[in-house]
Short mmCIF file of N, CA and C in Angstrom, two decimals:
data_model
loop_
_atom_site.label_atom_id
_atom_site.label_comp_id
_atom_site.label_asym_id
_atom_site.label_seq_id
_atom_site.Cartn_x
_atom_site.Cartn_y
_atom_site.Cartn_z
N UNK A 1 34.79 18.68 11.05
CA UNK A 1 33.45 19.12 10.71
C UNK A 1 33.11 18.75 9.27
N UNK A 2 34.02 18.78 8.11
CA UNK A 2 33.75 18.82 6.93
C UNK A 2 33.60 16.90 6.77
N UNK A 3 34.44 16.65 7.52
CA UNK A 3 34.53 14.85 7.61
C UNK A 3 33.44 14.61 8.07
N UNK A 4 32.21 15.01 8.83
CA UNK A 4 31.50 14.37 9.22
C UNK A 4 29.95 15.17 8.43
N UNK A 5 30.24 16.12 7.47
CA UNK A 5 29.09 16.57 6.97
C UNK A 5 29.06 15.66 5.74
N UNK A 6 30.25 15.37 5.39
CA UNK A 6 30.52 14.28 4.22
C UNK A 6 30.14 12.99 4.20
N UNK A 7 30.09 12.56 6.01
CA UNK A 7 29.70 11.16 6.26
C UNK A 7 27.97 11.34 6.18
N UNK A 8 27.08 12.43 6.70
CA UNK A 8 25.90 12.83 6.93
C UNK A 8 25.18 12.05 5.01
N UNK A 9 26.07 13.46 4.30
CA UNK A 9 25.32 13.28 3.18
C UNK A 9 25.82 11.77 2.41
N UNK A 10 26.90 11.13 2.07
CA UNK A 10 26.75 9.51 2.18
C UNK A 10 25.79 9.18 2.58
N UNK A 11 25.75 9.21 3.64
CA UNK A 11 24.48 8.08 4.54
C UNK A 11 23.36 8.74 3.90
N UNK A 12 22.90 9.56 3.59
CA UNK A 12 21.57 9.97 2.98
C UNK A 12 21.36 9.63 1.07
N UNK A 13 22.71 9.74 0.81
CA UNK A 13 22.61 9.26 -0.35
C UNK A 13 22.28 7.67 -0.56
N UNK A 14 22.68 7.22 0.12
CA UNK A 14 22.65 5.31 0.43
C UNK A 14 21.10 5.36 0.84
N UNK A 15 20.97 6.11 1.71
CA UNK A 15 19.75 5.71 2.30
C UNK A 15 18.35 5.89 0.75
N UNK A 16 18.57 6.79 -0.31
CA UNK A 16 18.01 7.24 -1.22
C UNK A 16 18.08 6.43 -2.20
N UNK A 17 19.65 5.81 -2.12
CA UNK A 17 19.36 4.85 -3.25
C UNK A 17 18.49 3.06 -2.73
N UNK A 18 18.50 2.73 -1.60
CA UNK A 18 18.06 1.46 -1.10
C UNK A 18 16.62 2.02 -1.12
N UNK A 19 15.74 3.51 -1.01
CA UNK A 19 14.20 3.53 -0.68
C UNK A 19 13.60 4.09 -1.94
N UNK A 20 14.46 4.56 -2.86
CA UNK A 20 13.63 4.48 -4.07
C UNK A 20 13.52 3.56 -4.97
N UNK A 21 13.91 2.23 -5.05
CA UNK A 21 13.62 1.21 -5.93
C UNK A 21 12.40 0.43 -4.85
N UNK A 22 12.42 0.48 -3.67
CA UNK A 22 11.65 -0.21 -2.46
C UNK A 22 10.30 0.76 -3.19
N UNK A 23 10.41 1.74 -3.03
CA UNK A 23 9.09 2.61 -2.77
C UNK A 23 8.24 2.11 -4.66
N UNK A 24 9.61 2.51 -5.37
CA UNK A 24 8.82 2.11 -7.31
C UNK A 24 8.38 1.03 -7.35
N UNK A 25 8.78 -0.12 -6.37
CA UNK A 25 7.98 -1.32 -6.57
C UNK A 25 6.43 -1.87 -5.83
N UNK A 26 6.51 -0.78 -4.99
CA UNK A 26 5.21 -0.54 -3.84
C UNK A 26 3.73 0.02 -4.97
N UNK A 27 4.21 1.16 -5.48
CA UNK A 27 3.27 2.11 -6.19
C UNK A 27 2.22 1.39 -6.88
N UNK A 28 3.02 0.02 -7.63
CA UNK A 28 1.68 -0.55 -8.53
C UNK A 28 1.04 -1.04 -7.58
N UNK A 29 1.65 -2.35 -6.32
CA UNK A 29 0.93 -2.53 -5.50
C UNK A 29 -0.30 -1.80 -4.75
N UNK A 30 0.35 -0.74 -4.26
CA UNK A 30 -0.87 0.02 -3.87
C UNK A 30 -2.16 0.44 -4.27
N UNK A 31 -1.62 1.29 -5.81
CA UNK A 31 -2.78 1.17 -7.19
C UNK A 31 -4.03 0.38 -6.91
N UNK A 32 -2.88 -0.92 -7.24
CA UNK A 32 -4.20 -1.92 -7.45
C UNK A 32 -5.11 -2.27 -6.50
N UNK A 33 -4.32 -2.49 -4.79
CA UNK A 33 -5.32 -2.31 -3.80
C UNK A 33 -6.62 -1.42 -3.87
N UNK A 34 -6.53 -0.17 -4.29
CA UNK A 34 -7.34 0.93 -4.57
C UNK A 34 -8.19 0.59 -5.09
N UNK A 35 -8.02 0.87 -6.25
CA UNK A 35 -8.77 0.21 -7.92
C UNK A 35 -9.45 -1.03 -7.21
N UNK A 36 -9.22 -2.52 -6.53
CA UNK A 36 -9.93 -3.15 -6.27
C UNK A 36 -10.93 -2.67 -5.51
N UNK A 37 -10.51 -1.92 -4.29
CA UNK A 37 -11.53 -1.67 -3.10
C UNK A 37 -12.71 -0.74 -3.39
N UNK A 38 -12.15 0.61 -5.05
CA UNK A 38 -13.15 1.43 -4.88
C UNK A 38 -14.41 0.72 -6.66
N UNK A 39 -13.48 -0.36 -6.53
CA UNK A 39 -14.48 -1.23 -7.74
C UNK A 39 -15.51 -0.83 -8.54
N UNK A 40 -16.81 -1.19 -8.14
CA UNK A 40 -18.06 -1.17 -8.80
C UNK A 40 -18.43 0.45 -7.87
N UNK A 41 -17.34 1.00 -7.05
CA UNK A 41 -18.61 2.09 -6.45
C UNK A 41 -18.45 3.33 -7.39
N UNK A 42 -19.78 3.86 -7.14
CA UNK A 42 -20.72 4.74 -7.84
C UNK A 42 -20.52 6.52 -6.86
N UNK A 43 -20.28 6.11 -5.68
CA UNK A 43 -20.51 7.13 -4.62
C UNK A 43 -19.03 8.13 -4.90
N UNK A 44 -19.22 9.52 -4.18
CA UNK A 44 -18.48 10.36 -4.18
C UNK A 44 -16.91 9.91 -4.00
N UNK A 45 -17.49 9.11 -2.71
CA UNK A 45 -15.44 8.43 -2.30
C UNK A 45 -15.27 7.59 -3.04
N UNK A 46 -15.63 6.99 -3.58
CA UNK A 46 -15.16 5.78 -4.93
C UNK A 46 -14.77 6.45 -5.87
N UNK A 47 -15.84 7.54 -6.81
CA UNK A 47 -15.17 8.26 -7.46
C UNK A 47 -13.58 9.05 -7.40
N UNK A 48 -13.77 9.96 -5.77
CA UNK A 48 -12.21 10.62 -5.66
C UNK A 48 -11.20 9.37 -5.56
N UNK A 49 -11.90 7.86 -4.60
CA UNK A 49 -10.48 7.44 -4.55
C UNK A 49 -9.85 6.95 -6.38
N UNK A 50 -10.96 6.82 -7.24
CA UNK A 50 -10.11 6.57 -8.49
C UNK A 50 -9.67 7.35 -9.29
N UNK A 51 -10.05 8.66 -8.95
CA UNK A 51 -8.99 9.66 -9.39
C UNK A 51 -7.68 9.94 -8.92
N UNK A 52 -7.45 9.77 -7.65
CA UNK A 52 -6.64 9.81 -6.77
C UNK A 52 -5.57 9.00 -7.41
N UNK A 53 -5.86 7.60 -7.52
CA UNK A 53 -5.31 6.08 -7.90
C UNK A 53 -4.53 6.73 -9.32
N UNK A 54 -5.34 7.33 -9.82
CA UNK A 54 -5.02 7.29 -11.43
C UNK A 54 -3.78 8.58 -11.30
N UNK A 55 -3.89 9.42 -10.48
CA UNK A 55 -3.02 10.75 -10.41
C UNK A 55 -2.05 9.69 -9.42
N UNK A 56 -2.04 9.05 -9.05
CA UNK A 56 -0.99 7.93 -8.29
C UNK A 56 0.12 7.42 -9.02
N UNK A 57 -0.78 6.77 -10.31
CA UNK A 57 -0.19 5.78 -11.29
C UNK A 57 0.61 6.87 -11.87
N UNK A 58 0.10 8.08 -12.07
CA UNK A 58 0.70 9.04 -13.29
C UNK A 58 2.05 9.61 -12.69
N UNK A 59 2.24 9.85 -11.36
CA UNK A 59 3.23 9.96 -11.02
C UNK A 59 4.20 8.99 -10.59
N UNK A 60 3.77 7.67 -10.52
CA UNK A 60 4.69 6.69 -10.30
C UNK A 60 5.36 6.49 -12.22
N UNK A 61 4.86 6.36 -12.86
CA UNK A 61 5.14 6.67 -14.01
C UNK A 61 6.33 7.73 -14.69
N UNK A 62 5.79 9.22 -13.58
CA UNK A 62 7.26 9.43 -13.85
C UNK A 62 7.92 9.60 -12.95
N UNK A 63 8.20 8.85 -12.08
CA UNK A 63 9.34 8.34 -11.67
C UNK A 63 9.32 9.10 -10.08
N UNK A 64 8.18 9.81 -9.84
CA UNK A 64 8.27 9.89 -8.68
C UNK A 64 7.48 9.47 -7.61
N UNK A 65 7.47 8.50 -6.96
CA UNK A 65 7.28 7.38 -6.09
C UNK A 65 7.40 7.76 -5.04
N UNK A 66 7.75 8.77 -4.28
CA UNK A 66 7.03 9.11 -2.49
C UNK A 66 6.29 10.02 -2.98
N UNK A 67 5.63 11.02 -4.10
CA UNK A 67 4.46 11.44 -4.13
C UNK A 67 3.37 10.41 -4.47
N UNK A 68 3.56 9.25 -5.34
CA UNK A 68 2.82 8.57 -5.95
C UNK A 68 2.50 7.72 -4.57
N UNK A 69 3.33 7.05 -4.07
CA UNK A 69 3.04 7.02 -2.69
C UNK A 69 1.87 7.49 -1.53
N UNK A 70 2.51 8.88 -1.69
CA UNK A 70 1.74 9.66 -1.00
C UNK A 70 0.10 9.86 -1.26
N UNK A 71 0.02 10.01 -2.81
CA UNK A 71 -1.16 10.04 -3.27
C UNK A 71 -1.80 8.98 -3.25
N UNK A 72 -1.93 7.66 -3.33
CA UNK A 72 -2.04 6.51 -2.95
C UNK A 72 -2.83 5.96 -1.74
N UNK A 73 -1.81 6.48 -0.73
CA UNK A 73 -2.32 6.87 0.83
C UNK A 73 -3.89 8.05 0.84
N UNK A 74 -3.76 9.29 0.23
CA UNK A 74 -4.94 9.65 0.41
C UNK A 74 -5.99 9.51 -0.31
N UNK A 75 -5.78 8.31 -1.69
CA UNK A 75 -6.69 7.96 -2.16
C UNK A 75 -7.25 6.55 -1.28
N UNK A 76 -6.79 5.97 -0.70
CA UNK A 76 -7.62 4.76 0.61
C UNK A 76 -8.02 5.68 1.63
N UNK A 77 -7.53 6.61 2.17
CA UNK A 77 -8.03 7.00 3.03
C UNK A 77 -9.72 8.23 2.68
N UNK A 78 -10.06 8.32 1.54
CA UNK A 78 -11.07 8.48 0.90
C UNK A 78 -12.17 7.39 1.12
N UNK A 79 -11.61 6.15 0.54
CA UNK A 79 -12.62 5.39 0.64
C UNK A 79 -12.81 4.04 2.05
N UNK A 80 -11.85 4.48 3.22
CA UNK A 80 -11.57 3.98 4.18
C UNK A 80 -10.93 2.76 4.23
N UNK A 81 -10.21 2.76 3.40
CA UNK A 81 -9.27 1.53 2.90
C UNK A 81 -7.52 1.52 4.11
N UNK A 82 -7.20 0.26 4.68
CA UNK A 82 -6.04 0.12 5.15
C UNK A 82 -5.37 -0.23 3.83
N UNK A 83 -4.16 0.03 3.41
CA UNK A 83 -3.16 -0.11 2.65
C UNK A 83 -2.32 -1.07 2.83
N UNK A 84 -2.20 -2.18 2.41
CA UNK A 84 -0.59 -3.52 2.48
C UNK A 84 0.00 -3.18 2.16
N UNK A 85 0.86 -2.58 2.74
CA UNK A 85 2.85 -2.39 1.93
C UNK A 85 3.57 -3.31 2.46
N UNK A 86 4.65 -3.30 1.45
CA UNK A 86 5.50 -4.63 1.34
C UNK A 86 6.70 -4.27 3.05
#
């Protein structure tokens, strides 16, 4: 039992270290998708999605990247944007 709770958390540790350098290199990508799509707009969802973007950047910044992520995601989905991830 203890041999295989040991193998569990390994595998989750591996798995943590291969998706957080994947995910820190996504964040700017995404950003900038944003920032392009909500551009010149003036309207309510342009506005939230570049707040969104910017509370994106601020947490990819420090260092946490599946919220920045996350926030990312509901800043396109504001301004009805599909997202490219790598």
């Amino acid at each position: 039992m203890r041999r295989l709770i040991t193998s569990i958390a390994a595998g989750a540790l591996a798995l943590g270290l291969i998706a957080g350098p994947a995910l820190a290199a996504q964040c700017p990508l995404l950003i900038k998708q944003i920032n392009d799509a909500a551009g010149n707009r003036f309207d309510a969802a342009g506005n939230t999605a570049k707040a969104l973007a910017a509370e994106a950047d601020a947490l990819h910044k420090a260092a946490k990247h599946a919220d920045s992520v996350a926030k990312a995601e509901e800043a396109a989905k504001a301004i009805g944007l599909t997202l490219q991830k790598k």
